[in-house]
Amino acid sequence: MKDAPINYHLGNYQKLAENAWEKAKKNEVARRIRAKDHTLWSVSPEEIVNRLGWLDAPGQTLKKINYTQDTLAPLAGKKIKDVILLGMGGSSLAAEVFSRVFGAAPGYPQLTVLDTTDPAAISNVSQKIGWDHAIFIVSSKSGTTLEITSLFHFFYHEARKRKGVSAGDHFIFITDEGSPLAQTAGEISPFHIFLNNPDIGGRYSALSFFGIIPAAVVGIDVKKLLHNAQAAANSADHTAVMLGAALGALAYQGCDKLTLYLPARWEAFGDWLEQLIAESTGKNGRGIIPVLAEPDADVSCYAQDRVFVFLQNENDISSRVKDLSAAGHPVVTVKIKTEYDLGTQMYIWEMATAAAAYFLGVNPFDQPDVEATKIYTRKIIEAHEKNEIAEERKPVFSENDVKIYGDTSGNNLKDVFNNFFKQSRAGDYICLQNYLSPSAEIDRVVARLRAAIFQKYKMPVTHGYGPRYLHSTGQLHKGGANRGLFVQMTGENRVDVAIPEDLNTDRSSLSFGALKYAQARGDFLALAEKGRRVIRVHCLKDAAAFLKKLAATL
């Protein structure tokens, strides 16, 4: 396809890909996806036939553009300066992509995506915005997501303190038809509700209201974006299925570390792709493991479990492509022209992911292992609300600035980590699960730590902030192959923020700090239950200083 050329540099893997392409053609994968044929992935239609609305999303959303613009028109007179999106996973990632790739158009407000339960981050947003000129977008497919409900309760109470009965005028809602949030929204803000097609799964919702409404609010030409996506829907099936077939077949044969190189401005697109691919394919002991923002290394450092994908500007040819290909690694290059190619790429990658899942033998539309963390989290919260102290194993190592829990041992910091990583096997990866307060400084020291770990252990090192990653890669961690060594990073809360129990009372039995702890602890227990190798590093003082020390130690 001329609008989205994809080139393959596969070397010894060329025949593998050609066989996959022939299989895709023989079994009519493109036609069957388009026909919404559930038997492509499962004999049962459950959690498939009601999750294929994304195939029609570009056209459906285009038909609603006039309604969208009419609904948002009253905001123009309010001189809105800040738009804060309260969302998680599929309800937030596309909006963040559009915001970071395009930025706000002149005269339009800035978008802040709040997809955290970290009390310091929440408090910071509450204090820095101008409440007279702020709008909140409450974005939740189910309408019951714990993090979004908690954020909504908090910010609605804060708005009511300042704006009284008009607090609801500062809220926009995006949710599925028939969700509990839809009824609440009608009582609070009846003119600012966008009801999405419930047959679109969260991670496939970028080109529906969940991605397009935030994009429109900050002045992006959403018609152009959707027209590009619709063009891909009309003509890119073969291109997308070829891509998915290659990636699925490569992953099935062990090249399951999908290492992405993106232009600086497109880095957020990698976060969106990470969720789409990891949550769709990571189940039944299989999956594709996205690796983002990895520091460059000599090509000889990479094991033969990688496939490298480069999204490149049309005239930009990375020398890494030639070097990696010459070293025997499969490489795919995808050409992009403008920012509005996002619409094209989103549709192609959705189709490609569905095709890759076919080659891996998994259902790309369910998430069977996500509930495990939620169950443990709820139990910990219930214990907290009853003033019961949740039991936790004693630390296996402690110093004045850290306590470490889990599957390791040692008399000093270096030995503790060496002994943990010595459990690795061929094809493994390391995952840093970061429950520290997000900041530019933490980002820098984590990047340094990732580089130090990779340099020493020569394994891919991924990173995600919690609880955000629970809605992104959490399914892969627990449902994919047992190839991860998980390092949770937690710390003491500098501040804490109470969560109102509902919209009509200030009463609170839970804080964001307690919720974040419950989510980290709950995922630790869920990983352990699945037989995953996991440790928790709890920073008692300055987390950034400790991580610097750890990187130097390694």
Coordinates of C-alpha atoms in Angstrom, one line a residue:
M1 CA 0.0 0.0 0.0
K2 CA 1.5 3.3 -1.1
D3 CA 0.3 5.2 2.0
A4 CA 1.9 2.8 4.5
P5 CA 4.8 1.0 2.8
I6 CA 6.3 -1.8 5.0
N7 CA 9.5 -3.5 4.1
Y8 CA 10.9 -6.7 5.5
H9 CA 14.6 -7.5 6.0
L10 CA 14.3 -11.0 7.4
G11 CA 17.4 -12.9 6.3
N12 CA 17.2 -16.4 7.5
Y13 CA 13.6 -15.8 8.7
Q14 CA 12.4 -15.0 5.2
K15 CA 11.1 -18.5 4.5
L16 CA 9.3 -18.5 7.8
A17 CA 7.5 -15.3 6.9
E18 CA 6.6 -16.5 3.4
N19 CA 5.0 -19.6 4.8
A20 CA 3.0 -17.5 7.2
W21 CA 1.9 -15.2 4.3
E22 CA 0.9 -18.2 2.2
K23 CA -1.1 -19.6 5.2
A24 CA -2.8 -16.2 5.7
K25 CA -3.8 -16.2 2.0
K26 CA -4.9 -19.8 2.0
N27 CA -7.0 -19.5 5.1
E28 CA -8.4 -16.1 4.0
V29 CA -7.4 -14.4 7.2
A30 CA -8.0 -10.8 5.9
R31 CA -11.5 -11.7 4.6
R32 CA -12.5 -13.5 7.8
I33 CA -11.4 -10.7 10.0
R34 CA -13.4 -8.3 7.9
A35 CA -16.4 -10.7 8.1
K36 CA -16.0 -10.8 11.9
D37 CA -15.6 -14.6 11.8
H38 CA -15.0 -15.7 15.4
T39 CA -13.8 -19.1 14.3
L40 CA -10.5 -17.5 13.2
W41 CA -9.5 -17.4 16.9
S42 CA -11.9 -19.7 18.8
V43 CA -14.8 -22.2 18.3
S44 CA -16.7 -20.1 20.9
P45 CA -18.0 -16.6 19.9
E46 CA -17.7 -15.4 23.6
E47 CA -15.6 -12.2 24.0
I48 CA -15.1 -12.0 20.2
V49 CA -18.3 -11.2 18.4
N50 CA -19.0 -8.4 20.8
R51 CA -15.5 -7.0 20.5
L52 CA -15.2 -6.4 16.7
G53 CA -16.8 -3.0 16.4
W54 CA -13.3 -1.4 15.9
L55 CA -13.4 -2.7 12.3
D56 CA -16.1 -0.1 11.6
A57 CA -15.0 2.6 14.0
P58 CA -13.4 5.1 11.6
G59 CA -16.6 5.3 9.5
Q60 CA -18.9 5.3 12.4
T61 CA -17.0 8.1 14.2
L62 CA -16.9 10.2 11.0
K63 CA -20.7 10.0 10.8
K64 CA -20.9 11.5 14.3
I65 CA -18.4 14.4 13.8
N66 CA -21.1 17.0 13.5
Y67 CA -22.7 15.8 16.7
T68 CA -19.3 15.8 18.4
Q69 CA -18.6 19.4 17.3
D70 CA -22.1 20.6 18.3
T71 CA -21.7 19.0 21.8
L72 CA -18.2 20.5 22.3
A73 CA -19.1 23.9 20.9
P74 CA -20.2 25.5 24.3
L75 CA -16.6 24.9 25.6
A76 CA -15.3 27.6 23.2
G77 CA -17.0 30.4 25.2
K78 CA -15.6 29.2 28.5
K79 CA -12.0 29.9 27.6
I80 CA -10.8 26.5 28.8
K81 CA -7.1 26.3 29.5
D82 CA -6.7 22.9 31.1
V83 CA -8.3 19.6 30.1
I84 CA -7.6 16.7 32.5
L85 CA -8.4 13.3 31.3
L86 CA -9.2 10.7 34.0
G87 CA -8.6 7.3 32.3
M88 CA -6.7 4.1 32.3
G89 CA -5.3 1.9 29.5
G90 CA -7.5 2.0 26.4
S91 CA -9.4 5.0 27.9
S92 CA -6.3 7.1 28.0
L93 CA -3.4 5.9 25.8
A94 CA -4.8 7.0 22.5
A95 CA -5.6 10.5 23.9
E96 CA -2.1 10.7 25.2
V97 CA -0.7 9.7 21.7
F98 CA -2.7 12.4 20.0
S99 CA -1.8 15.1 22.6
R100 CA 2.0 14.3 22.5
V101 CA 2.3 13.9 18.8
F102 CA 0.3 16.9 17.7
G103 CA 0.3 19.1 20.8
A104 CA -2.6 21.6 21.4
A105 CA -3.5 23.7 18.4
P106 CA -3.2 27.5 18.9
G107 CA -6.0 28.8 21.0
Y108 CA -6.9 25.4 22.4
P109 CA -6.3 24.0 25.9
Q110 CA -3.5 21.7 27.0
L111 CA -4.4 18.1 27.8
T112 CA -3.1 16.3 30.9
V113 CA -3.7 12.6 31.1
L114 CA -4.0 11.4 34.7
D115 CA -3.7 7.6 34.7
T116 CA -2.3 7.1 38.1
T117 CA -3.3 6.5 41.7
D118 CA -0.1 8.2 43.0
P119 CA -1.3 10.8 45.6
A120 CA 1.6 13.2 44.9
A121 CA 0.8 13.3 41.1
I122 CA -3.0 13.8 41.9
S123 CA -2.3 16.5 44.4
N124 CA 0.0 18.3 42.0
V125 CA -2.7 18.4 39.2
S126 CA -5.3 19.6 41.7
Q127 CA -3.1 22.5 42.9
K128 CA -1.7 23.7 39.5
I129 CA -4.8 24.0 37.4
G130 CA -7.1 27.0 37.2
W131 CA -10.4 25.6 38.3
D132 CA -12.4 28.4 36.6
H133 CA -11.0 27.4 33.2
A134 CA -10.6 23.6 33.6
I135 CA -12.5 20.7 32.2
F136 CA -12.3 17.0 33.2
I137 CA -12.9 14.1 30.8
V138 CA -14.0 11.0 32.7
S139 CA -13.2 8.2 30.3
S140 CA -14.2 4.6 31.2
K141 CA -15.6 1.9 28.9
S142 CA -17.1 -0.2 31.7
G143 CA -17.9 2.8 34.0
T144 CA -16.7 0.8 37.0
T145 CA -12.9 0.9 36.7
L146 CA -11.6 1.4 40.3
E147 CA -8.9 4.0 39.5
I148 CA -11.2 6.1 37.3
T149 CA -14.1 6.0 39.8
S150 CA -11.7 7.1 42.6
L151 CA -10.3 10.0 40.5
F152 CA -13.7 11.1 39.4
H153 CA -15.0 11.2 43.0
F154 CA -12.0 13.2 44.2
F155 CA -12.0 15.8 41.4
Y156 CA -15.8 16.2 41.5
H157 CA -15.7 16.9 45.2
E158 CA -12.8 19.4 44.6
A159 CA -14.9 21.1 41.8
R160 CA -18.0 21.2 44.0
K161 CA -16.0 23.0 46.8
R162 CA -15.1 25.7 44.3
K163 CA -18.0 25.8 41.8
G164 CA -21.0 24.6 43.9
V165 CA -24.0 23.4 41.9
S166 CA -22.3 24.2 38.6
A167 CA -19.5 21.7 39.3
G168 CA -21.0 19.3 36.7
D169 CA -20.5 21.8 33.9
H170 CA -16.8 21.1 34.2
F171 CA -17.1 17.4 33.4
I172 CA -17.3 15.5 30.1
F173 CA -18.0 11.8 30.1
I174 CA -17.0 9.1 27.6
T175 CA -18.4 5.6 28.3
D176 CA -20.2 2.7 26.8
E177 CA -23.9 2.7 26.2
G178 CA -25.6 1.2 29.2
S179 CA -22.7 1.6 31.6
P180 CA -23.2 2.7 35.3
L181 CA -21.3 5.8 34.5
A182 CA -23.7 6.8 31.8
Q183 CA -26.5 7.2 34.3
T184 CA -24.4 9.1 36.8
A185 CA -23.2 11.4 33.9
G186 CA -26.8 12.2 32.9
E187 CA -27.5 13.4 36.5
I188 CA -24.4 15.6 36.6
S189 CA -23.6 16.8 33.1
P190 CA -26.5 15.9 30.7
F191 CA -25.1 17.9 27.7
H192 CA -21.5 16.5 27.9
I193 CA -21.9 12.7 27.5
F194 CA -20.5 10.6 24.6
L195 CA -21.8 7.1 24.5
N196 CA -19.5 4.7 22.7
N197 CA -20.2 1.5 20.8
P198 CA -20.0 -1.2 23.5
D199 CA -18.7 -3.7 20.8
I200 CA -15.3 -2.0 20.8
G201 CA -12.8 -3.3 23.3
G202 CA -10.7 -0.8 25.2
R203 CA -7.4 -1.3 23.5
Y204 CA -9.0 -1.2 20.1
S205 CA -10.9 2.1 20.8
A206 CA -8.5 4.7 19.6
L207 CA -10.5 5.7 16.6
S208 CA -13.8 5.8 18.5
F209 CA -14.9 8.5 21.0
F210 CA -12.3 7.4 23.5
G211 CA -9.5 8.7 21.3
I212 CA -11.3 11.2 19.1
I213 CA -13.1 13.4 21.7
P214 CA -9.9 14.3 23.6
A215 CA -8.2 14.9 20.2
A216 CA -11.0 17.3 19.1
V217 CA -10.9 19.2 22.5
V218 CA -7.3 20.2 21.9
G219 CA -7.9 21.2 18.3
I220 CA -6.6 18.3 16.2
D221 CA -8.2 17.9 12.8
V222 CA -10.0 14.7 13.7
K223 CA -11.8 14.5 10.3
K224 CA -8.4 14.2 8.6
L225 CA -7.2 11.7 11.1
L226 CA -10.3 9.5 10.6
H227 CA -10.3 9.9 6.8
N228 CA -6.8 8.4 6.9
A229 CA -7.9 5.6 9.1
Q230 CA -10.9 5.0 6.8
A231 CA -8.6 4.8 3.8
A232 CA -6.6 2.1 5.6
A233 CA -9.8 0.3 6.4
N234 CA -10.8 0.3 2.8
S235 CA -7.5 -0.8 1.3
A236 CA -4.8 -1.9 3.8
D237 CA -6.1 -5.4 4.8
H238 CA -3.4 -7.2 2.9
T239 CA -0.6 -4.9 4.2
A240 CA -1.8 -5.3 7.8
V241 CA -2.3 -9.1 7.7
M242 CA 1.2 -9.6 6.2
L243 CA 2.6 -7.6 9.1
G244 CA 0.6 -9.5 11.7
A245 CA 1.4 -12.9 10.1
A246 CA 5.2 -12.2 10.1
L247 CA 5.2 -11.0 13.7
G248 CA 3.0 -13.8 14.9
A249 CA 5.0 -16.5 13.1
L250 CA 8.3 -15.0 14.4
A251 CA 7.0 -14.9 17.9
Y252 CA 5.8 -18.5 17.8
Q253 CA 9.3 -19.5 16.8
G254 CA 10.9 -17.6 19.7
C255 CA 11.5 -14.1 18.2
D256 CA 9.0 -12.7 20.7
K257 CA 10.8 -9.5 21.8
L258 CA 9.3 -6.8 19.6
T259 CA 11.8 -4.0 19.9
L260 CA 10.4 -0.7 18.6
Y261 CA 12.3 2.3 17.3
L262 CA 10.2 5.4 16.8
P263 CA 10.8 9.1 15.9
A264 CA 11.1 11.2 19.1
R265 CA 7.7 12.8 18.5
W266 CA 6.0 9.4 18.1
E267 CA 7.3 7.9 21.3
A268 CA 3.8 7.9 22.8
F269 CA 2.6 5.8 19.9
G270 CA 4.9 3.1 21.3
D271 CA 3.0 3.1 24.6
W272 CA -0.3 2.6 22.7
L273 CA 1.2 -0.2 20.6
E274 CA 2.6 -1.8 23.8
Q275 CA -0.9 -2.2 25.3
L276 CA -2.5 -3.3 22.0
I277 CA 0.1 -6.0 21.3
A278 CA 0.8 -7.2 24.9
E279 CA -2.7 -7.4 26.1
S280 CA -4.0 -9.0 22.9
T281 CA -1.3 -11.7 22.5
G282 CA -0.1 -12.4 26.0
K283 CA -2.1 -15.4 27.1
N284 CA -2.1 -19.2 27.0
G285 CA 1.6 -19.2 27.7
R286 CA 2.4 -17.3 24.5
G287 CA 2.7 -13.7 23.5
I288 CA 4.7 -10.8 21.9
I289 CA 6.7 -8.8 24.4
P290 CA 7.0 -5.1 23.3
V291 CA 10.4 -3.4 24.2
L292 CA 10.2 0.4 24.1
A293 CA 12.8 3.2 24.5
E294 CA 15.6 0.8 25.0
P295 CA 19.1 2.4 25.0
D296 CA 21.1 1.5 21.9
A297 CA 23.7 -1.3 22.3
D298 CA 26.1 -3.0 20.0
V299 CA 24.2 -5.5 17.7
S300 CA 26.3 -8.3 19.1
C301 CA 24.6 -7.8 22.5
Y302 CA 21.2 -9.0 21.4
A303 CA 20.1 -12.6 21.7
Q304 CA 18.3 -14.3 18.8
D305 CA 14.9 -13.7 20.3
R306 CA 14.3 -10.2 18.8
V307 CA 12.4 -8.7 16.0
F308 CA 13.1 -5.0 15.4
V309 CA 10.5 -2.6 14.0
F310 CA 11.4 0.9 12.8
L311 CA 8.8 3.5 12.2
Q312 CA 10.7 6.0 10.1
N313 CA 10.1 9.3 8.3
E314 CA 9.9 8.7 4.6
N315 CA 13.4 10.0 3.8
D316 CA 15.0 8.8 7.1
I317 CA 17.0 5.5 6.8
S318 CA 18.5 4.4 10.0
S319 CA 21.9 2.8 9.8
R320 CA 20.7 0.4 12.6
V321 CA 18.5 -1.4 10.1
K322 CA 21.5 -2.5 8.0
D323 CA 23.6 -3.4 11.1
L324 CA 20.9 -5.4 12.8
S325 CA 20.0 -7.2 9.6
A326 CA 23.6 -8.0 8.9
A327 CA 23.8 -9.5 12.4
G328 CA 21.0 -11.9 11.6
H329 CA 18.1 -10.2 13.3
P330 CA 14.7 -9.9 11.6
V331 CA 13.9 -6.2 10.9
V332 CA 10.8 -4.5 9.7
T333 CA 10.6 -0.9 8.5
V334 CA 7.4 1.2 8.3
K335 CA 7.4 4.5 6.5
I336 CA 5.4 7.4 7.8
K337 CA 5.0 10.9 6.3
T338 CA 3.0 13.2 8.6
E339 CA 1.5 13.1 12.0
Y340 CA -1.9 12.4 10.5
D341 CA -0.5 9.0 9.4
L342 CA -1.4 8.1 13.0
G343 CA -4.9 7.3 11.8
T344 CA -3.5 4.9 9.2
Q345 CA -1.0 3.3 11.5
M346 CA -3.5 2.7 14.3
Y347 CA -5.9 0.9 12.0
I348 CA -3.1 -1.2 10.4
W349 CA -1.7 -2.2 13.7
E350 CA -5.1 -3.2 15.1
M351 CA -5.7 -5.4 12.1
A352 CA -2.1 -6.8 12.3
T353 CA -2.5 -7.6 16.0
A354 CA -5.7 -9.6 15.3
A355 CA -3.8 -11.5 12.6
A356 CA -0.8 -12.1 14.8
A357 CA -3.1 -13.6 17.5
Y358 CA -4.4 -16.0 14.9
F359 CA -0.8 -17.3 14.2
L360 CA -0.2 -17.6 18.0
G361 CA -3.5 -19.4 18.6
V362 CA -5.0 -16.9 21.1
N363 CA -8.1 -14.8 21.3
P364 CA -6.9 -11.2 20.9
F365 CA -10.0 -9.6 22.5
D366 CA -10.1 -11.1 26.0
Q367 CA -7.9 -10.6 29.1
P368 CA -8.4 -13.6 31.3
D369 CA -5.6 -13.0 33.7
V370 CA -6.2 -9.3 34.5
E371 CA -8.8 -10.2 37.1
A372 CA -6.3 -12.0 39.3
T373 CA -4.6 -8.7 40.4
K374 CA -8.0 -7.1 40.9
I375 CA -9.2 -9.9 43.3
Y376 CA -6.1 -9.6 45.5
T377 CA -6.3 -5.8 45.4
R378 CA -9.9 -5.9 46.6
K379 CA -9.0 -8.2 49.4
I380 CA -6.2 -5.9 50.6
I381 CA -8.6 -2.9 50.4
E382 CA -11.2 -4.7 52.4
A383 CA -8.7 -5.6 55.1
H384 CA -7.5 -1.9 55.2
E385 CA -11.1 -0.7 55.6
K386 CA -11.5 -3.0 58.5
N387 CA -8.3 -1.7 60.0
E388 CA -6.7 -5.1 59.5
I389 CA -3.0 -5.2 58.7
A390 CA -2.3 -7.2 55.6
E391 CA 0.4 -9.8 56.3
E392 CA 3.6 -9.5 54.3
R393 CA 6.7 -11.7 54.4
K394 CA 9.7 -10.4 56.1
P395 CA 12.2 -8.6 53.8
V396 CA 15.0 -10.8 52.5
F397 CA 17.3 -7.9 52.7
S398 CA 17.3 -4.4 54.3
E399 CA 19.5 -1.4 54.7
N400 CA 18.8 2.1 56.0
D401 CA 17.4 3.2 52.6
V402 CA 15.7 0.0 51.3
K403 CA 13.8 -3.2 52.0
I404 CA 13.7 -6.0 49.5
Y405 CA 11.0 -8.7 49.4
G406 CA 10.6 -11.9 47.3
D407 CA 12.5 -14.6 45.5
T408 CA 16.1 -13.8 46.2
S409 CA 18.7 -13.6 49.0
G410 CA 22.1 -12.1 49.7
N411 CA 24.2 -10.2 52.3
N412 CA 24.6 -7.1 50.2
L413 CA 22.7 -5.2 47.4
K414 CA 24.8 -6.6 44.6
D415 CA 24.4 -10.2 45.7
V416 CA 20.6 -9.8 46.2
F417 CA 20.2 -8.7 42.5
N418 CA 22.8 -11.1 41.1
N419 CA 21.0 -14.0 42.8
F420 CA 17.7 -12.9 41.5
F421 CA 18.8 -12.4 37.9
K422 CA 20.8 -15.7 38.1
Q423 CA 17.4 -17.4 37.9
S424 CA 17.1 -16.3 34.2
R425 CA 16.9 -18.7 31.3
A426 CA 17.4 -18.3 27.6
G427 CA 14.6 -16.1 26.2
D428 CA 13.9 -14.3 29.4
Y429 CA 13.3 -10.5 30.0
I430 CA 13.4 -8.2 33.0
C431 CA 10.5 -6.0 33.8
L432 CA 10.7 -2.9 36.1
Q433 CA 7.3 -2.2 37.6
N434 CA 7.5 1.3 38.9
Y435 CA 5.1 2.4 41.7
L436 CA 7.2 5.5 42.6
S437 CA 5.8 9.0 42.1
P438 CA 6.2 9.8 38.4
S439 CA 8.8 12.6 37.7
A440 CA 11.4 13.6 35.1
E441 CA 14.1 12.7 37.7
I442 CA 12.7 9.2 38.2
D443 CA 12.5 8.7 34.4
R444 CA 16.2 9.6 34.1
V445 CA 17.4 7.3 36.9
V446 CA 15.2 4.4 35.7
A447 CA 16.7 4.8 32.2
R448 CA 20.1 4.7 33.7
L449 CA 19.1 1.6 35.7
R450 CA 17.7 -0.1 32.6
A451 CA 21.0 0.5 30.7
A452 CA 23.0 -0.9 33.7
I453 CA 20.9 -4.0 33.9
F454 CA 21.1 -4.6 30.2
Q455 CA 24.8 -4.0 30.0
K456 CA 25.4 -6.6 32.7
Y457 CA 22.8 -9.3 32.0
K458 CA 22.2 -8.9 28.3
M459 CA 18.4 -9.4 28.6
P460 CA 15.7 -7.0 27.4
V461 CA 14.6 -4.6 30.1
T462 CA 11.0 -3.2 30.0
H463 CA 9.6 -0.5 32.2
G464 CA 6.1 0.6 33.2
Y465 CA 4.5 2.8 35.8
G466 CA 1.9 1.2 38.1
P467 CA -1.0 1.0 38.2
R468 CA -0.9 2.1 34.5
Y469 CA 0.9 -1.0 33.3
L470 CA -1.8 -3.3 34.9
H471 CA -4.0 -2.1 32.1
S472 CA -1.3 -2.4 29.5
T473 CA 1.1 -5.2 30.0
G474 CA -0.3 -6.9 33.1
Q475 CA -2.1 -9.5 31.1
L476 CA 1.1 -10.5 29.3
H477 CA 3.0 -10.7 32.6
K478 CA 0.6 -13.3 34.0
G479 CA -0.8 -15.0 30.9
G480 CA 2.1 -15.1 28.6
A481 CA 5.1 -17.3 28.7
N482 CA 6.9 -17.5 32.0
R483 CA 9.9 -15.5 30.8
G484 CA 9.8 -12.4 33.0
L485 CA 11.8 -11.5 36.0
F486 CA 9.8 -8.8 37.7
V487 CA 11.2 -6.0 39.9
Q488 CA 8.6 -3.9 41.7
M489 CA 9.7 -0.5 42.9
T490 CA 7.7 1.1 45.7
G491 CA 8.4 4.0 48.1
E492 CA 7.0 6.0 50.9
N493 CA 4.3 8.5 50.1
R494 CA 5.3 12.1 50.7
V495 CA 1.7 13.2 50.7
D496 CA -1.6 11.3 50.7
V497 CA -5.1 12.2 49.4
A498 CA -8.4 10.8 50.7
I499 CA -10.8 9.2 48.2
P500 CA -14.5 10.2 48.8
E501 CA -16.7 7.1 49.0
D502 CA -19.3 8.6 46.6
L503 CA -20.3 11.9 45.0
N504 CA -22.6 13.0 47.8
T505 CA -20.3 12.7 50.8
D506 CA -16.8 13.7 52.0
R507 CA -16.6 10.5 54.0
S508 CA -13.6 8.4 53.1
S509 CA -12.3 5.0 54.2
L510 CA -9.5 4.8 51.6
S511 CA -6.7 7.0 50.4
F512 CA -4.9 7.0 47.1
G513 CA -1.7 6.0 48.9
A514 CA -3.5 2.9 50.3
L515 CA -5.0 2.1 47.0
K516 CA -1.6 2.3 45.2
Y517 CA -0.1 0.0 47.8
A518 CA -3.0 -2.5 47.4
Q519 CA -2.5 -2.5 43.7
A520 CA 1.3 -3.1 43.9
R521 CA 0.8 -5.8 46.6
G522 CA -2.1 -7.4 44.7
D523 CA -0.1 -7.7 41.5
F524 CA 2.9 -9.1 43.4
L525 CA 0.6 -11.8 44.9
A526 CA -1.0 -12.5 41.5
L527 CA 2.4 -12.9 39.8
A528 CA 3.6 -15.2 42.6
E529 CA 0.5 -17.3 42.3
K530 CA 1.3 -17.7 38.6
G531 CA 4.7 -19.0 39.4
R532 CA 6.5 -15.8 38.2
R533 CA 9.8 -14.7 39.6
V534 CA 9.3 -11.4 41.4
I535 CA 10.9 -9.1 44.0
R536 CA 9.8 -5.8 45.5
V537 CA 12.3 -3.1 46.2
H538 CA 10.8 -0.6 48.7
C539 CA 12.7 2.7 49.0
L540 CA 12.5 4.1 52.5
K541 CA 14.0 7.5 51.7
D542 CA 15.0 9.2 48.5
A543 CA 14.0 6.8 45.7
A544 CA 15.9 8.5 43.0
A545 CA 19.1 8.5 45.1
F546 CA 18.7 4.8 45.8
L547 CA 18.1 3.9 42.1
K548 CA 21.3 5.8 41.2
K549 CA 23.1 3.8 43.8
L550 CA 21.6 0.5 42.5
A551 CA 22.6 1.3 38.9
A552 CA 26.2 2.1 40.1
T553 CA 26.2 -1.2 42.1
L554 CA 25.2 -3.2 39.1

